[in-house]
Amino acid sequence: MRTCLQWKCAVNCNNFNLRNLRICGKEKSRFGSAIIYKANLNSCLYKALVMHNRLEPKVHRFHYSVFMFYVDLDELDGLAKKHLMFSRNKFNFFSYRDREHLQLPADNPDQSKNTKQHILDYLAQNGIHNADGKIMLLTNMAVLGYNFNPVSFYICHDKNDNVVCSIVEVCNTYREMKTYLVTEKKDEKFILNTTKYFYVSPFIDHDANFEFVVGVPGEKLNIRIDDIKDGRRFFISTLTGNRKAFSGWNLLKYFLRFPIIPLQIMFLIHWNALILWFKKIPFHKKGAHANLQRDVMRKYGDK
């Protein structure tokens, strides 16, 4: 009774503060800590829609629903302790594996460092030393041990929680990786137009340009990656969605709603590639134009 009255008083107080909340007995650590944990949690989920629209040389458009994780790299271990369905570097329904993301040096990665340490090293190598706050990562997790991340996005903050830059981590179906550092900001979005120099799709030239438009995730998710060649925008892709709580219920719901989502993504990539092949879109073999595949990590031929 006393617990209920003190909770009601705290909620109705005009100057409500979680630190003013007092809960008696065993409920204090169990219930009170849960409130504080949720209030301070940066990590969340996004229920999203991926859209691909090829404009040239032949039109081909498709879209599919996904969900993605948006995690604070400093919260990964805490999330693993709190949620039975989530682990770090261990098999589970959902698993974050440090080895699947940026690791340096590229030719002989330091396995003793975690993802955040590698990201800070990468930023320092590129002259950025003020990203000393939280680093958020929008990505897929391994599901029952299987994962594929076509693209992941890091959002790096300074100690005052100002957004400093974004890193786009692109992977192809050969499990190669290339990163693109995005520092220019316009209208609250990070923008970069750069030559791709990467084998992402056999139906797109390696020296086409990527144009990244990365909106910082909030209540809404809004990211766009276009392909441009000779000044013509011929391929448009968007990732849009809505923020959802990182909760055990949502993990279970999305596990059932999107079973083994990374495998579904891999299937859709190959299925649509087959359609493009039937449409006789020009095709580039993986071994062709090696000189246009530059600064690639985890090179396929080195495995």
PDB file of C-alpha atoms in Angstrom:
ATOM      1  CA  MET A   1       0.000   0.000   0.000  1.00  0.00           C
ATOM      2  CA  ARG A   2       2.806   2.321   0.951  1.00  0.00           C
ATOM      3  CA  THR A   3       4.573   1.591  -2.335  1.00  0.00           C
ATOM      4  CA  CYS A   4       1.469   2.459  -4.361  1.00  0.00           C
ATOM      5  CA  LEU A   5       0.909   5.722  -2.500  1.00  0.00           C
ATOM      6  CA  GLN A   6       4.519   6.840  -2.921  1.00  0.00           C
ATOM      7  CA  TRP A   7       4.424   5.969  -6.656  1.00  0.00           C
ATOM      8  CA  LYS A   8       1.178   7.968  -7.088  1.00  0.00           C
ATOM      9  CA  CYS A   9       2.639  10.914  -5.228  1.00  0.00           C
ATOM     10  CA  ALA A  10       5.791  10.860  -7.356  1.00  0.00           C
ATOM     11  CA  VAL A  11       3.848  10.730 -10.621  1.00  0.00           C
ATOM     12  CA  ASN A  12       1.465  13.524  -9.635  1.00  0.00           C
ATOM     13  CA  CYS A  13       4.201  15.831  -8.394  1.00  0.00           C
ATOM     14  CA  ASN A  14       4.701  18.833 -10.666  1.00  0.00           C
ATOM     15  CA  ASN A  15       8.474  18.509 -10.342  1.00  0.00           C
ATOM     16  CA  PHE A  16       8.576  14.764 -11.035  1.00  0.00           C
ATOM     17  CA  ASN A  17      12.101  13.337 -11.103  1.00  0.00           C
ATOM     18  CA  LEU A  18      13.015   9.655 -11.214  1.00  0.00           C
ATOM     19  CA  ARG A  19      15.599  10.221  -8.494  1.00  0.00           C
ATOM     20  CA  ASN A  20      12.781  11.374  -6.174  1.00  0.00           C
ATOM     21  CA  LEU A  21      10.977   8.046  -6.594  1.00  0.00           C
ATOM     22  CA  ARG A  22      11.146   5.712  -3.579  1.00  0.00           C
ATOM     23  CA  ILE A  23       9.930   2.126  -3.691  1.00  0.00           C
ATOM     24  CA  CYS A  24      10.025  -0.148  -0.659  1.00  0.00           C
ATOM     25  CA  GLY A  25      11.481  -3.613  -0.129  1.00  0.00           C
ATOM     26  CA  LYS A  26      12.372  -5.964  -2.961  1.00  0.00           C
ATOM     27  CA  GLU A  27      10.384  -3.916  -5.465  1.00  0.00           C
ATOM     28  CA  LYS A  28      12.900  -1.095  -5.208  1.00  0.00           C
ATOM     29  CA  SER A  29      15.705  -2.811  -7.097  1.00  0.00           C
ATOM     30  CA  ARG A  30      13.500  -4.769  -9.486  1.00  0.00           C
ATOM     31  CA  PHE A  31      10.907  -2.167 -10.486  1.00  0.00           C
ATOM     32  CA  GLY A  32      12.822   1.054  -9.861  1.00  0.00           C
ATOM     33  CA  SER A  33      15.946   0.022 -11.775  1.00  0.00           C
ATOM     34  CA  ALA A  34      13.802  -1.023 -14.734  1.00  0.00           C
ATOM     35  CA  ILE A  35      12.301   2.485 -14.937  1.00  0.00           C
ATOM     36  CA  ILE A  36      15.699   4.153 -14.820  1.00  0.00           C
ATOM     37  CA  TYR A  37      17.113   1.722 -17.394  1.00  0.00           C
ATOM     38  CA  LYS A  38      14.346   2.439 -19.890  1.00  0.00           C
ATOM     39  CA  ALA A  39      14.585   6.186 -19.317  1.00  0.00           C
ATOM     40  CA  ASN A  40      18.307   6.203 -20.137  1.00  0.00           C
ATOM     41  CA  LEU A  41      18.311   3.690 -23.000  1.00  0.00           C
ATOM     42  CA  ASN A  42      19.529   5.049 -26.342  1.00  0.00           C
ATOM     43  CA  SER A  43      19.119   1.809 -28.283  1.00  0.00           C
ATOM     44  CA  CYS A  44      15.884   1.046 -30.126  1.00  0.00           C
ATOM     45  CA  LEU A  45      14.416  -0.801 -33.103  1.00  0.00           C
ATOM     46  CA  TYR A  46      13.001   0.447 -36.401  1.00  0.00           C
ATOM     47  CA  LYS A  47      10.206  -1.151 -38.357  1.00  0.00           C
ATOM     48  CA  ALA A  48      11.101  -0.064 -41.864  1.00  0.00           C
ATOM     49  CA  LEU A  49      10.536  -0.267 -45.598  1.00  0.00           C
ATOM     50  CA  VAL A  50      13.312  -0.735 -48.163  1.00  0.00           C
ATOM     51  CA  MET A  51      12.618   0.514 -51.696  1.00  0.00           C
ATOM     52  CA  HIS A  52      14.770  -0.010 -54.803  1.00  0.00           C
ATOM     53  CA  ASN A  53      13.927   1.764 -58.057  1.00  0.00           C
ATOM     54  CA  ARG A  54      16.080   1.254 -61.155  1.00  0.00           C
ATOM     55  CA  LEU A  55      15.360   3.833 -63.844  1.00  0.00           C
ATOM     56  CA  GLU A  56      17.885   2.828 -66.530  1.00  0.00           C
ATOM     57  CA  PRO A  57      18.549   1.052 -68.826  1.00  0.00           C
ATOM     58  CA  LYS A  58      15.276  -0.716 -67.967  1.00  0.00           C
ATOM     59  CA  VAL A  59      12.834   0.043 -65.182  1.00  0.00           C
ATOM     60  CA  HIS A  60      12.739  -2.340 -62.250  1.00  0.00           C
ATOM     61  CA  ARG A  61      11.211  -1.469 -58.870  1.00  0.00           C
ATOM     62  CA  PHE A  62      10.545  -3.472 -55.720  1.00  0.00           C
ATOM     63  CA  HIS A  63      10.182  -2.948 -51.987  1.00  0.00           C
ATOM     64  CA  TYR A  64      10.059  -5.066 -48.855  1.00  0.00           C
ATOM     65  CA  SER A  65       9.496  -4.652 -45.125  1.00  0.00           C
ATOM     66  CA  VAL A  66      12.271  -5.129 -42.579  1.00  0.00           C
ATOM     67  CA  PHE A  67      13.155  -4.288 -39.039  1.00  0.00           C
ATOM     68  CA  MET A  68      16.568  -3.061 -37.939  1.00  0.00           C
ATOM     69  CA  PHE A  69      18.465  -2.478 -34.721  1.00  0.00           C
ATOM     70  CA  TYR A  70      19.724   0.975 -33.754  1.00  0.00           C
ATOM     71  CA  VAL A  71      22.143   0.363 -30.898  1.00  0.00           C
ATOM     72  CA  ASP A  72      24.428   2.440 -28.752  1.00  0.00           C
ATOM     73  CA  LEU A  73      27.720   0.536 -28.913  1.00  0.00           C
ATOM     74  CA  ASP A  74      28.232   1.222 -25.201  1.00  0.00           C
ATOM     75  CA  GLU A  75      24.912  -0.468 -24.373  1.00  0.00           C
ATOM     76  CA  LEU A  76      25.508  -3.800 -26.139  1.00  0.00           C
ATOM     77  CA  ASP A  77      26.677  -5.712 -23.083  1.00  0.00           C
ATOM     78  CA  GLY A  78      23.842  -4.326 -20.956  1.00  0.00           C
ATOM     79  CA  LEU A  79      21.274  -5.276 -23.602  1.00  0.00           C
ATOM     80  CA  ALA A  80      22.678  -8.807 -23.693  1.00  0.00           C
ATOM     81  CA  LYS A  81      22.328  -9.116 -19.914  1.00  0.00           C
ATOM     82  CA  LYS A  82      18.778  -7.783 -19.902  1.00  0.00           C
ATOM     83  CA  HIS A  83      17.242  -9.619 -22.874  1.00  0.00           C
ATOM     84  CA  LEU A  84      17.227 -13.399 -23.151  1.00  0.00           C
ATOM     85  CA  MET A  85      16.823 -13.267 -26.928  1.00  0.00           C
ATOM     86  CA  PHE A  86      19.843 -10.993 -27.489  1.00  0.00           C
ATOM     87  CA  SER A  87      23.554 -11.739 -27.108  1.00  0.00           C
ATOM     88  CA  ARG A  88      26.938 -10.309 -27.980  1.00  0.00           C
ATOM     89  CA  ASN A  89      29.383 -12.617 -29.750  1.00  0.00           C
ATOM     90  CA  LYS A  90      27.312 -15.640 -28.739  1.00  0.00           C
ATOM     91  CA  PHE A  91      24.653 -17.721 -30.493  1.00  0.00           C
ATOM     92  CA  ASN A  92      21.101 -16.563 -29.832  1.00  0.00           C
ATOM     93  CA  PHE A  93      17.880 -15.561 -31.555  1.00  0.00           C
ATOM     94  CA  PHE A  94      19.620 -12.203 -32.193  1.00  0.00           C
ATOM     95  CA  SER A  95      23.386 -11.768 -31.887  1.00  0.00           C
ATOM     96  CA  TYR A  96      25.690  -8.804 -32.308  1.00  0.00           C
ATOM     97  CA  ARG A  97      29.079 -10.005 -33.571  1.00  0.00           C
ATOM     98  CA  ASP A  98      31.955  -7.523 -33.503  1.00  0.00           C
ATOM     99  CA  ARG A  99      33.812  -9.389 -36.247  1.00  0.00           C
ATOM    100  CA  GLU A 100      31.042  -8.592 -38.758  1.00  0.00           C
ATOM    101  CA  HIS A 101      31.821  -4.879 -38.653  1.00  0.00           C
ATOM    102  CA  LEU A 102      34.742  -2.558 -39.285  1.00  0.00           C
ATOM    103  CA  GLN A 103      38.038  -3.956 -37.992  1.00  0.00           C
ATOM    104  CA  LEU A 104      41.527  -2.519 -38.403  1.00  0.00           C
ATOM    105  CA  PRO A 105      44.117  -2.961 -39.763  1.00  0.00           C
ATOM    106  CA  ALA A 106      42.228  -4.174 -42.838  1.00  0.00           C
ATOM    107  CA  ASP A 107      44.829  -6.823 -43.761  1.00  0.00           C
ATOM    108  CA  ASN A 108      45.265  -8.184 -40.218  1.00  0.00           C
ATOM    109  CA  PRO A 109      42.472  -7.004 -37.898  1.00  0.00           C
ATOM    110  CA  ASP A 110      43.119  -6.612 -34.180  1.00  0.00           C
ATOM    111  CA  GLN A 111      40.583  -9.070 -32.761  1.00  0.00           C
ATOM    112  CA  SER A 112      41.169  -7.851 -29.204  1.00  0.00           C
ATOM    113  CA  LYS A 113      39.340  -4.582 -29.898  1.00  0.00           C
ATOM    114  CA  ASN A 114      35.602  -4.130 -30.003  1.00  0.00           C
ATOM    115  CA  THR A 115      33.650  -2.254 -32.683  1.00  0.00           C
ATOM    116  CA  LYS A 116      33.697   1.106 -30.913  1.00  0.00           C
ATOM    117  CA  GLN A 117      37.473   0.982 -30.483  1.00  0.00           C
ATOM    118  CA  HIS A 118      37.905   0.213 -34.188  1.00  0.00           C
ATOM    119  CA  ILE A 119      35.550   3.052 -35.149  1.00  0.00           C
ATOM    120  CA  LEU A 120      37.495   5.521 -33.010  1.00  0.00           C
ATOM    121  CA  ASP A 121      40.741   4.334 -34.635  1.00  0.00           C
ATOM    122  CA  TYR A 122      39.178   4.772 -38.079  1.00  0.00           C
ATOM    123  CA  LEU A 123      37.996   8.286 -37.259  1.00  0.00           C
ATOM    124  CA  ALA A 124      41.419   9.237 -35.882  1.00  0.00           C
ATOM    125  CA  GLN A 125      43.070   7.986 -39.072  1.00  0.00           C
ATOM    126  CA  ASN A 126      40.731  10.305 -40.981  1.00  0.00           C
ATOM    127  CA  GLY A 127      41.490  13.339 -38.822  1.00  0.00           C
ATOM    128  CA  ILE A 128      38.376  13.251 -36.625  1.00  0.00           C
ATOM    129  CA  HIS A 129      39.202  13.399 -32.907  1.00  0.00           C
ATOM    130  CA  ASN A 130      36.097  14.952 -31.367  1.00  0.00           C
ATOM    131  CA  ALA A 131      33.717  11.973 -31.704  1.00  0.00           C
ATOM    132  CA  ASP A 132      34.153  11.245 -28.011  1.00  0.00           C
ATOM    133  CA  GLY A 133      30.479  10.705 -27.185  1.00  0.00           C
ATOM    134  CA  LYS A 134      28.104   7.882 -28.006  1.00  0.00           C
ATOM    135  CA  ILE A 135      28.344   5.984 -31.285  1.00  0.00           C
ATOM    136  CA  MET A 136      25.060   4.619 -32.606  1.00  0.00           C
ATOM    137  CA  LEU A 137      24.847   1.838 -35.186  1.00  0.00           C
ATOM    138  CA  LEU A 138      21.901   1.049 -37.459  1.00  0.00           C
ATOM    139  CA  THR A 139      22.309  -2.546 -38.610  1.00  0.00           C
ATOM    140  CA  ASN A 140      21.011  -6.100 -38.776  1.00  0.00           C
ATOM    141  CA  MET A 141      21.849  -8.703 -36.156  1.00  0.00           C
ATOM    142  CA  ALA A 142      22.687 -12.325 -36.775  1.00  0.00           C
ATOM    143  CA  VAL A 143      19.493 -14.366 -36.476  1.00  0.00           C
ATOM    144  CA  LEU A 144      20.014 -17.937 -35.258  1.00  0.00           C
ATOM    145  CA  GLY A 145      23.645 -17.596 -36.310  1.00  0.00           C
ATOM    146  CA  TYR A 146      23.079 -16.248 -39.842  1.00  0.00           C
ATOM    147  CA  ASN A 147      23.623 -12.659 -40.900  1.00  0.00           C
ATOM    148  CA  PHE A 148      24.047 -10.433 -43.916  1.00  0.00           C
ATOM    149  CA  ASN A 149      24.310  -6.653 -43.726  1.00  0.00           C
ATOM    150  CA  PRO A 150      24.039  -4.948 -47.123  1.00  0.00           C
ATOM    151  CA  VAL A 151      24.603  -1.596 -45.427  1.00  0.00           C
ATOM    152  CA  SER A 152      25.035  -0.324 -41.873  1.00  0.00           C
ATOM    153  CA  PHE A 153      25.187   3.264 -40.623  1.00  0.00           C
ATOM    154  CA  TYR A 154      27.216   4.658 -37.724  1.00  0.00           C
ATOM    155  CA  ILE A 155      26.168   7.990 -36.218  1.00  0.00           C
ATOM    156  CA  CYS A 156      29.009   9.490 -34.163  1.00  0.00           C
ATOM    157  CA  HIS A 157      28.488  12.116 -31.448  1.00  0.00           C
ATOM    158  CA  ASP A 158      30.780  14.354 -29.415  1.00  0.00           C
ATOM    159  CA  LYS A 159      30.748  14.532 -25.625  1.00  0.00           C
ATOM    160  CA  ASN A 160      27.997  17.197 -25.773  1.00  0.00           C
ATOM    161  CA  ASP A 161      25.791  14.859 -27.828  1.00  0.00           C
ATOM    162  CA  ASN A 162      26.238  16.846 -31.044  1.00  0.00           C
ATOM    163  CA  VAL A 163      26.356  14.690 -34.155  1.00  0.00           C
ATOM    164  CA  VAL A 164      29.837  14.827 -35.710  1.00  0.00           C
ATOM    165  CA  CYS A 165      29.699  12.484 -38.693  1.00  0.00           C
ATOM    166  CA  SER A 166      28.336   9.280 -40.164  1.00  0.00           C
ATOM    167  CA  ILE A 167      30.135   6.198 -41.437  1.00  0.00           C
ATOM    168  CA  VAL A 168      28.408   4.067 -44.050  1.00  0.00           C
ATOM    169  CA  GLU A 169      29.525   0.439 -44.015  1.00  0.00           C
ATOM    170  CA  VAL A 170      28.631  -1.310 -47.298  1.00  0.00           C
ATOM    171  CA  CYS A 171      28.931  -5.075 -47.824  1.00  0.00           C
ATOM    172  CA  ASN A 172      28.433  -7.183 -50.945  1.00  0.00           C
ATOM    173  CA  THR A 173      27.276 -10.787 -51.216  1.00  0.00           C
ATOM    174  CA  TYR A 174      30.928 -11.911 -51.273  1.00  0.00           C
ATOM    175  CA  ARG A 175      31.154 -10.541 -47.696  1.00  0.00           C
ATOM    176  CA  GLU A 176      33.571  -7.841 -48.765  1.00  0.00           C
ATOM    177  CA  MET A 177      33.255  -4.479 -47.057  1.00  0.00           C
ATOM    178  CA  LYS A 178      33.944  -0.838 -47.836  1.00  0.00           C
ATOM    179  CA  THR A 179      33.404   2.187 -45.629  1.00  0.00           C
ATOM    180  CA  TYR A 180      32.465   5.734 -46.623  1.00  0.00           C
ATOM    181  CA  LEU A 181      33.012   8.607 -44.189  1.00  0.00           C
ATOM    182  CA  VAL A 182      30.308  11.292 -44.414  1.00  0.00           C
ATOM    183  CA  THR A 183      31.080  14.625 -42.740  1.00  0.00           C
ATOM    184  CA  GLU A 184      29.145  17.218 -44.768  1.00  0.00           C
ATOM    185  CA  LYS A 185      25.855  18.118 -43.127  1.00  0.00           C
ATOM    186  CA  LYS A 186      22.964  19.940 -44.769  1.00  0.00           C
ATOM    187  CA  ASP A 187      19.408  20.351 -43.460  1.00  0.00           C
ATOM    188  CA  GLU A 188      20.121  17.943 -40.578  1.00  0.00           C
ATOM    189  CA  LYS A 189      21.256  15.234 -43.003  1.00  0.00           C
ATOM    190  CA  PHE A 190      24.724  13.955 -43.829  1.00  0.00           C
ATOM    191  CA  ILE A 191      25.444  14.061 -47.573  1.00  0.00           C
ATOM    192  CA  LEU A 192      28.231  12.540 -49.670  1.00  0.00           C
ATOM    193  CA  ASN A 193      28.587  12.090 -53.422  1.00  0.00           C
ATOM    194  CA  THR A 194      31.605   9.913 -54.211  1.00  0.00           C
ATOM    195  CA  THR A 195      32.823   7.371 -56.733  1.00  0.00           C
ATOM    196  CA  LYS A 196      31.842   3.924 -55.531  1.00  0.00           C
ATOM    197  CA  TYR A 197      34.939   1.877 -56.533  1.00  0.00           C
ATOM    198  CA  PHE A 198      33.304  -1.248 -55.135  1.00  0.00           C
ATOM    199  CA  TYR A 199      31.583  -4.351 -56.483  1.00  0.00           C
ATOM    200  CA  VAL A 200      28.120  -4.061 -54.967  1.00  0.00           C
ATOM    201  CA  SER A 201      25.906  -5.204 -57.834  1.00  0.00           C
ATOM    202  CA  PRO A 202      26.970  -6.985 -61.040  1.00  0.00           C
ATOM    203  CA  PHE A 203      24.430  -4.781 -62.834  1.00  0.00           C
ATOM    204  CA  ILE A 204      26.016  -1.444 -61.839  1.00  0.00           C
ATOM    205  CA  ASP A 205      29.385  -0.083 -62.983  1.00  0.00           C
ATOM    206  CA  HIS A 206      32.058  -0.025 -60.286  1.00  0.00           C
ATOM    207  CA  ASP A 207      32.922   3.597 -61.052  1.00  0.00           C
ATOM    208  CA  ALA A 208      29.391   4.925 -60.752  1.00  0.00           C
ATOM    209  CA  ASN A 209      28.842   7.416 -57.944  1.00  0.00           C
ATOM    210  CA  PHE A 210      27.129   6.769 -54.637  1.00  0.00           C
ATOM    211  CA  GLU A 211      25.096   9.654 -53.255  1.00  0.00           C
ATOM    212  CA  PHE A 212      24.384   9.138 -49.579  1.00  0.00           C
ATOM    213  CA  VAL A 213      21.731  11.193 -47.805  1.00  0.00           C
ATOM    214  CA  VAL A 214      21.743  10.018 -44.194  1.00  0.00           C
ATOM    215  CA  GLY A 215      19.137  11.456 -41.870  1.00  0.00           C
ATOM    216  CA  VAL A 216      20.016  11.045 -38.197  1.00  0.00           C
ATOM    217  CA  PRO A 217      17.504   8.483 -36.890  1.00  0.00           C
ATOM    218  CA  GLY A 218      14.913   9.822 -34.452  1.00  0.00           C
ATOM    219  CA  GLU A 219      11.232   9.016 -34.219  1.00  0.00           C
ATOM    220  CA  LYS A 220      11.430   8.546 -37.995  1.00  0.00           C
ATOM    221  CA  LEU A 221      14.060   6.834 -40.124  1.00  0.00           C
ATOM    222  CA  ASN A 222      14.875   8.424 -43.481  1.00  0.00           C
ATOM    223  CA  ILE A 223      17.967   7.388 -45.459  1.00  0.00           C
ATOM    224  CA  ARG A 224      18.605   7.436 -49.179  1.00  0.00           C
ATOM    225  CA  ILE A 225      21.368   5.994 -51.374  1.00  0.00           C
ATOM    226  CA  ASP A 226      21.328   6.747 -55.098  1.00  0.00           C
ATOM    227  CA  ASP A 227      23.590   5.640 -57.952  1.00  0.00           C
ATOM    228  CA  ILE A 228      24.655   8.251 -60.501  1.00  0.00           C
ATOM    229  CA  LYS A 229      26.614   7.804 -63.733  1.00  0.00           C
ATOM    230  CA  ASP A 230      27.619  10.581 -66.149  1.00  0.00           C
ATOM    231  CA  GLY A 231      25.378  13.003 -64.280  1.00  0.00           C
ATOM    232  CA  ARG A 232      22.297  10.760 -64.590  1.00  0.00           C
ATOM    233  CA  ARG A 233      20.565   9.362 -61.496  1.00  0.00           C
ATOM    234  CA  PHE A 234      19.668   5.833 -62.597  1.00  0.00           C
ATOM    235  CA  PHE A 235      19.113   3.961 -59.328  1.00  0.00           C
ATOM    236  CA  ILE A 236      17.281   5.130 -56.192  1.00  0.00           C
ATOM    237  CA  SER A 237      17.092   3.294 -52.883  1.00  0.00           C
ATOM    238  CA  THR A 238      15.433   4.442 -49.679  1.00  0.00           C
ATOM    239  CA  LEU A 239      15.162   3.183 -46.115  1.00  0.00           C
ATOM    240  CA  THR A 240      12.270   4.678 -44.139  1.00  0.00           C
ATOM    241  CA  GLY A 241      10.677   3.623 -40.887  1.00  0.00           C
ATOM    242  CA  ASN A 242       9.349   4.301 -37.406  1.00  0.00           C
ATOM    243  CA  ARG A 243      11.086   3.969 -34.071  1.00  0.00           C
ATOM    244  CA  LYS A 244      10.062   1.106 -31.775  1.00  0.00           C
ATOM    245  CA  ALA A 245      11.171   0.290 -28.238  1.00  0.00           C
ATOM    246  CA  PHE A 246      14.001  -2.159 -27.672  1.00  0.00           C
ATOM    247  CA  SER A 247      11.977  -4.594 -25.577  1.00  0.00           C
ATOM    248  CA  GLY A 248      11.690  -8.334 -25.108  1.00  0.00           C
ATOM    249  CA  TRP A 249       8.160  -8.242 -26.505  1.00  0.00           C
ATOM    250  CA  ASN A 250       9.241  -6.459 -29.677  1.00  0.00           C
ATOM    251  CA  LEU A 251      12.173  -8.835 -30.165  1.00  0.00           C
ATOM    252  CA  LEU A 252       9.800 -11.801 -29.995  1.00  0.00           C
ATOM    253  CA  LYS A 253       7.207 -10.100 -32.221  1.00  0.00           C
ATOM    254  CA  TYR A 254       9.702  -9.189 -34.942  1.00  0.00           C
ATOM    255  CA  PHE A 255      11.408 -12.565 -34.765  1.00  0.00           C
ATOM    256  CA  LEU A 256       8.046 -14.148 -35.637  1.00  0.00           C
ATOM    257  CA  ARG A 257       7.018 -11.391 -38.082  1.00  0.00           C
ATOM    258  CA  PHE A 258      10.356 -11.398 -39.963  1.00  0.00           C
ATOM    259  CA  PRO A 259      11.800 -14.910 -39.544  1.00  0.00           C
ATOM    260  CA  ILE A 260      15.559 -14.970 -40.255  1.00  0.00           C
ATOM    261  CA  ILE A 261      15.366 -11.548 -41.901  1.00  0.00           C
ATOM    262  CA  PRO A 262      19.028 -11.545 -43.113  1.00  0.00           C
ATOM    263  CA  LEU A 263      18.339 -14.723 -45.106  1.00  0.00           C
ATOM    264  CA  GLN A 264      15.217 -13.137 -46.603  1.00  0.00           C
ATOM    265  CA  ILE A 265      17.310 -10.138 -47.680  1.00  0.00           C
ATOM    266  CA  MET A 266      19.907 -12.390 -49.319  1.00  0.00           C
ATOM    267  CA  PHE A 267      17.161 -14.293 -51.161  1.00  0.00           C
ATOM    268  CA  LEU A 268      15.555 -11.051 -52.420  1.00  0.00           C
ATOM    269  CA  ILE A 269      18.910  -9.798 -53.707  1.00  0.00           C
ATOM    270  CA  HIS A 270      19.469 -12.953 -55.758  1.00  0.00           C
ATOM    271  CA  TRP A 271      15.847 -13.182 -56.909  1.00  0.00           C
ATOM    272  CA  ASN A 272      15.865  -9.626 -58.247  1.00  0.00           C
ATOM    273  CA  ALA A 273      19.292 -10.194 -59.797  1.00  0.00           C
ATOM    274  CA  LEU A 274      17.766 -13.085 -61.726  1.00  0.00           C
ATOM    275  CA  ILE A 275      14.964 -10.809 -62.957  1.00  0.00           C
ATOM    276  CA  LEU A 276      17.534  -8.219 -64.111  1.00  0.00           C
ATOM    277  CA  TRP A 277      19.461 -10.957 -65.913  1.00  0.00           C
ATOM    278  CA  PHE A 278      16.310 -11.983 -67.762  1.00  0.00           C
ATOM    279  CA  LYS A 279      15.793  -8.324 -68.671  1.00  0.00           C
ATOM    280  CA  LYS A 280      19.287  -8.424 -70.246  1.00  0.00           C
ATOM    281  CA  ILE A 281      20.763  -5.681 -68.088  1.00  0.00           C
ATOM    282  CA  PRO A 282      24.558  -5.520 -68.718  1.00  0.00           C
ATOM    283  CA  PHE A 283      26.360  -7.834 -66.293  1.00  0.00           C
ATOM    284  CA  HIS A 284      29.842  -7.434 -64.755  1.00  0.00           C
ATOM    285  CA  LYS A 285      31.685 -10.511 -63.480  1.00  0.00           C
ATOM    286  CA  LYS A 286      33.325 -10.262 -60.062  1.00  0.00           C
ATOM    287  CA  GLY A 287      36.842 -10.639 -61.464  1.00  0.00           C
ATOM    288  CA  ALA A 288      36.410  -7.933 -64.085  1.00  0.00           C
ATOM    289  CA  HIS A 289      37.734  -4.388 -63.574  1.00  0.00           C
ATOM    290  CA  ALA A 290      39.780  -5.215 -60.479  1.00  0.00           C
ATOM    291  CA  ASN A 291      41.386  -1.762 -60.759  1.00  0.00           C
ATOM    292  CA  LEU A 292      37.980  -0.221 -59.976  1.00  0.00           C
ATOM    293  CA  GLN A 293      37.600  -2.153 -56.709  1.00  0.00           C
ATOM    294  CA  ARG A 294      39.647  -0.054 -54.281  1.00  0.00           C
ATOM    295  CA  ASP A 295      40.176   0.173 -50.514  1.00  0.00           C
ATOM    296  CA  VAL A 296      38.134  -2.979 -49.994  1.00  0.00           C
ATOM    297  CA  MET A 297      38.214  -4.765 -46.632  1.00  0.00           C
ATOM    298  CA  ARG A 298      37.898  -8.546 -46.271  1.00  0.00           C
ATOM    299  CA  LYS A 299      38.766  -9.055 -49.948  1.00  0.00           C
ATOM    300  CA  TYR A 300      37.142 -12.131 -51.429  1.00  0.00           C
ATOM    301  CA  GLY A 301      40.311 -13.325 -53.148  1.00  0.00           C
ATOM    302  CA  ASP A 302      42.265 -13.211 -49.870  1.00  0.00           C
ATOM    303  CA  LYS A 303      40.005 -15.729 -48.106  1.00  0.00           C
TER     304      LYS A 303
END
